[in-house]
């Protein structure tokens, strides 16, 4: 396998992590909505925690994206 | 076809060009510096327009008070009454990141020769912001608590045999904070802009190709760009909010320990 095709395949494999992070972000917001609908009065106080969870889940997807870009544009 | 594809480079929009002075010297005035100044000008106009202190606030003043009230309530809930001292930095970082993100999304490209530059799409800029936040945490922590600050790394009720391991893990997660803070913002900006640019190149090459399939793909890509741009505006504000939120949480760690 030559370098260019290995590069593209590697970048594609690294991009799987972005999809996994999408599951994570969806899980964060979905769980928040589930809890918020059961106790709407407490929902507003937890919005900070919601975004902390979102930030943590999103960061890993962004790292996967950065790794894919580094692989794709490596010389 | 190959010729049109090679001319559209999605990474080109992040390139730093020198507008005055040689590129690479510390005195070069780059497009990044120019856009930072434009962002600062926009913030100045926005803030000064709403700081007339009218008794009955107009629309503009309500907008400005909404932003300042949002940040000050975030500080109050996350840090407590002592947090007022750190309000200037958190507000500065929030409004600078917010305006820089949004200015990068504005369609200035319709004017020929003008190209918007997203200041926060560079690790140097976001890195400096994150390092300042992290230094505030370190300085405040050691100033207020001295070496007792290290108790931050040991959660309450940790079993004795686990202490060294927990300490190491907590220390590592503490030290990686400025890195993750900066990386999140800059990668989120880069990813969105590349996505829009790549689908923009689909529109161009779709319109240039022969047959019916090309224009169809171009139309679909164009609709997709509109949706992604709306999503990107949301991401811009969320990233600014997350940066300010995490900064205030880290400062809370330093002020109140656990």
XYZ file of C-alpha atoms in Angstrom:
333
model
C 0.000 0.000 0.000
C 1.422 3.368 -0.903
C 1.647 6.282 1.497
C -1.246 8.349 0.101
C -3.843 5.579 0.315
C -2.684 4.540 3.788
C -3.012 8.166 4.802
C -6.606 8.436 3.605
C -7.592 5.124 5.214
C -5.996 6.184 8.494
C -7.796 9.523 8.451
C -11.076 7.741 7.809
C -10.471 5.369 10.721
C -9.651 8.317 12.986
C -12.899 9.987 11.944
C -14.865 7.120 13.560
C -14.132 8.845 16.855
C -16.120 11.876 15.718
C -19.194 9.705 15.249
C -18.661 8.126 18.661
C -18.512 11.609 20.191
C -21.798 12.401 18.445
C -23.365 9.506 20.361
C -21.890 10.929 23.536
C -23.220 14.441 22.951
C -26.633 13.066 22.067
C -26.573 11.001 25.237
C -25.736 14.056 27.342
C -28.581 16.165 25.971
C -31.019 13.242 25.854
C -30.387 12.306 29.467
C -30.714 15.943 30.482
C -34.057 16.200 28.712
C -35.238 12.987 30.343
C -34.380 14.300 33.772
C -35.674 17.775 32.993
C -39.072 16.506 31.918
C -39.447 14.560 35.145
C -38.509 17.524 37.304
C -38.754 20.737 35.268
C -38.295 22.904 38.360
C -34.754 21.635 38.887
C -33.749 21.787 35.225
C -32.590 25.409 35.095
C -30.173 24.935 37.964
C -28.409 22.102 36.164
C -27.690 23.858 32.902
C -24.099 24.559 33.873
C -23.513 20.851 34.481
C -25.232 20.073 31.186
C -22.712 22.165 29.301
C -19.780 20.754 31.258
C -20.838 17.277 30.190
C -21.365 18.487 26.665
C -17.905 20.099 26.618
C -16.222 16.954 27.903
C -17.975 14.700 25.372
C -17.397 17.106 22.516
C -13.702 17.570 23.287
C -12.962 13.905 22.577
C -14.702 14.099 19.222
C -12.771 17.239 18.367
C -9.520 15.520 19.311
C -10.459 12.675 16.971
C -11.081 15.251 14.246
C -7.731 16.928 14.933
C -5.958 13.546 14.736
C -7.723 12.800 11.427
C -6.609 16.169 10.049
C -3.034 15.651 11.229
C -2.949 12.247 9.518
C -4.585 13.584 6.367
C -2.254 16.545 5.934
C 0.932 14.869 7.177
C 3.823 14.994 4.753
C -12.312 19.054 -13.308
C -9.012 18.386 -11.654
C -7.979 21.993 -12.215
C -11.017 23.433 -10.407
C -10.643 21.024 -7.518
C -7.017 21.840 -6.914
C -7.731 25.567 -6.667
C -10.113 25.136 -3.699
C -8.047 24.463 -0.634
C -10.137 24.288 2.571
C -7.133 25.135 4.735
C -6.290 28.322 2.843
C -8.739 30.421 4.876
C -6.632 29.916 7.993
C -3.423 31.110 6.378
C -1.730 34.043 8.055
C -0.577 36.731 5.649
C 1.439 39.774 6.465
C -0.197 43.077 5.617
C 2.747 45.238 6.710
C 6.238 44.196 7.658
C 7.988 40.907 6.887
C 6.101 37.726 7.843
C 7.840 35.939 10.671
C 9.218 39.015 12.363
C 7.484 39.981 15.605
C 6.533 43.369 14.139
C 4.588 42.071 11.148
C 1.006 43.316 11.032
C -0.886 40.204 9.951
C -4.471 39.628 8.855
C -4.984 37.960 12.241
C -3.995 41.203 13.990
C -6.238 43.197 11.669
C -9.232 41.000 12.458
C -8.498 41.152 16.174
C -8.698 44.924 15.882
C -11.950 44.680 13.918
C -13.335 42.399 16.630
C -12.251 44.847 19.334
C -13.854 47.701 17.391
C -17.116 45.766 17.133
C -17.049 45.008 20.878
C -16.366 48.690 21.605
C -19.277 49.825 19.447
C -21.569 47.213 20.996
C -20.641 48.038 24.591
C -20.535 51.834 24.265
C -23.885 51.850 22.478
C -25.519 50.204 25.474
C -23.734 52.002 28.317
C -25.711 55.246 28.256
C -27.411 54.264 31.548
C -30.857 55.339 30.485
C -33.555 54.985 33.113
C -35.827 53.281 30.615
C -33.454 51.012 28.682
C -33.755 50.887 24.919
C -33.247 47.762 22.823
C -29.494 48.185 22.627
C -29.072 48.652 26.357
C -31.223 45.587 27.028
C -28.970 43.558 24.723
C -25.805 44.710 26.508
C -27.351 44.208 29.933
C -28.424 40.745 28.860
C -24.819 39.769 28.114
C -23.354 41.335 31.252
C -26.151 39.951 33.436
C -25.677 36.496 31.927
C -21.979 36.444 32.817
C -22.411 37.940 36.282
C -25.137 35.423 37.171
C -22.888 32.630 35.901
C -20.093 33.897 38.167
C -22.472 34.185 41.134
C -23.772 30.630 40.810
C -20.383 29.044 40.104
C -17.967 30.934 42.361
C -20.155 32.753 44.869
C -19.880 36.283 46.244
C -16.082 36.235 46.028
C -16.276 35.694 42.298
C -17.047 39.342 41.536
C -13.303 40.018 41.587
C -12.801 37.740 38.565
C -15.758 39.056 36.591
C -13.618 41.358 34.359
C -11.494 38.515 33.007
C -14.352 36.064 32.489
C -16.427 38.725 30.756
C -13.468 39.782 28.601
C -12.748 36.260 27.476
C -16.421 35.528 26.827
C -17.144 38.579 24.723
C -13.850 38.416 22.822
C -14.320 34.749 21.927
C -17.990 35.298 21.074
C -17.319 38.243 18.779
C -14.262 36.628 17.188
C -16.259 33.448 16.471
C -19.218 35.345 15.054
C -17.117 37.745 12.954
C -15.466 34.735 11.339
C -18.884 33.453 10.262
C -20.077 36.748 8.775
C -20.416 36.672 4.971
C -17.871 39.397 4.270
C -16.740 37.292 1.313
C -19.513 38.795 -0.847
C -17.377 41.941 -1.061
C -14.638 41.187 -3.606
C -11.180 40.960 -2.111
C -12.429 40.826 1.481
C -12.115 37.571 3.352
C -13.215 37.078 6.950
C -10.578 35.607 9.213
C -11.514 33.709 12.345
C -9.085 34.855 15.012
C -10.003 31.964 17.332
C -9.184 29.338 14.695
C -5.520 29.534 15.691
C -4.063 27.618 18.580
C -1.738 30.500 19.455
C -4.664 32.848 20.146
C -6.852 30.390 22.059
C -3.739 29.012 23.766
C -2.806 32.432 25.133
C -6.363 32.941 26.413
C -6.303 29.516 28.079
C -2.848 30.083 29.585
C -3.991 33.401 31.088
C -7.023 31.638 32.627
C -4.770 28.888 33.950
C -2.269 31.383 35.387
C -5.081 33.175 37.211
C -6.073 29.820 38.727
C -2.486 29.057 39.800
C -1.736 32.542 41.165
C -5.033 32.855 43.036
C -4.776 29.290 44.365
C -1.273 29.625 45.751
C -1.883 33.195 46.937
C -4.982 32.310 48.949
C -4.158 28.815 50.176
C -0.373 28.456 49.917
C 0.713 24.834 49.708
C -2.703 23.808 50.986
C -3.710 24.305 47.335
C -2.383 20.804 46.657
C -5.334 19.384 48.612
C -7.277 20.150 45.430
C -5.764 16.990 44.009
C -7.017 14.727 46.805
C -10.789 14.252 46.896
C -12.420 13.826 50.280
C -12.584 10.293 51.611
C -9.897 8.812 49.380
C -8.642 5.500 50.817
C -5.006 5.705 51.978
C -3.545 3.079 49.577
C -5.047 4.895 46.599
C -3.653 8.326 47.550
C -0.550 8.424 45.286
C -2.477 7.145 42.279
C -5.411 9.545 42.753
C -3.001 12.428 43.315
C -1.182 11.668 40.067
C -4.399 11.353 38.060
C -5.878 14.545 39.493
C -2.611 16.415 38.919
C -2.520 15.245 35.312
C -6.126 16.234 34.693
C -5.367 19.618 36.256
C -2.295 20.214 34.109
C -4.071 19.263 30.893
C -6.781 21.879 31.481
C -5.287 24.823 29.567
C -4.516 22.509 26.668
C -8.054 21.100 26.468
C -9.563 24.561 26.940
C -7.613 25.980 23.986
C -7.926 22.880 21.812
C -11.707 22.690 22.128
C -12.266 26.214 20.877
C -9.802 26.180 18.018
C -10.725 22.743 16.690
C -14.442 23.537 16.851
C -13.851 26.663 14.775
C -11.558 24.917 12.286
C -13.907 21.943 11.853
C -16.957 24.073 11.096
C -15.133 26.303 8.632
C -13.582 23.369 6.800
C -16.980 21.681 6.536
C -18.565 24.789 5.023
C -15.629 25.258 2.661
C -15.628 21.649 1.477
C -19.331 21.773 0.649
C -18.774 25.146 -0.999
C -16.252 23.475 -3.286
C -18.914 20.821 -4.059
C -21.217 23.620 -5.234
C -18.532 25.070 -7.517
C -17.422 21.782 -9.040
C -21.046 20.580 -9.312
C -22.018 23.638 -11.340
C -18.959 23.269 -13.547
C -19.629 19.628 -14.424
C -21.735 18.446 -17.357
C -24.967 16.483 -17.053
C -27.909 16.732 -14.682
C -26.266 15.205 -11.634
C -23.822 18.084 -11.066
C -26.352 20.906 -10.519
C -28.445 18.597 -8.314
C -25.456 17.916 -6.079
C -24.675 21.641 -6.083
C -28.212 22.513 -4.953
C -28.175 19.890 -2.204
C -24.769 21.111 -1.009
C -26.007 24.696 -0.999
C -28.993 23.808 1.189
C -26.646 21.854 3.431
C -24.335 24.874 3.742
C -27.255 27.026 4.887
C -28.102 24.489 7.596
C -24.498 24.049 8.694
C -24.036 27.828 8.882
C -26.997 28.088 11.257
C -25.542 25.248 13.317
C -22.162 26.992 13.300
C -23.678 30.183 14.727
C -25.023 28.031 17.571
C -21.613 26.369 18.024
C -19.936 29.814 18.095
C -22.023 30.947 21.050
C -21.840 27.569 22.803
C -18.049 27.512 22.529
C -17.770 31.048 23.917
C -20.129 30.064 26.752
C -18.216 26.855 27.467
C -14.891 28.717 27.542
C -16.245 31.251 30.035
C -18.035 28.546 32.069
C -14.942 26.355 32.372
C -12.789 29.381 33.231
C -15.163 30.299 36.050
C -15.266 26.681 37.265
C -11.465 26.487 37.347
C -11.299 29.801 39.213
C -13.887 28.372 41.638
C -11.504 25.454 42.290
C -8.752 27.923 43.156
C -10.920 30.189 45.304
C -12.925 27.632 47.263
C -10.810 24.445 46.862
C -13.364 21.667 47.222
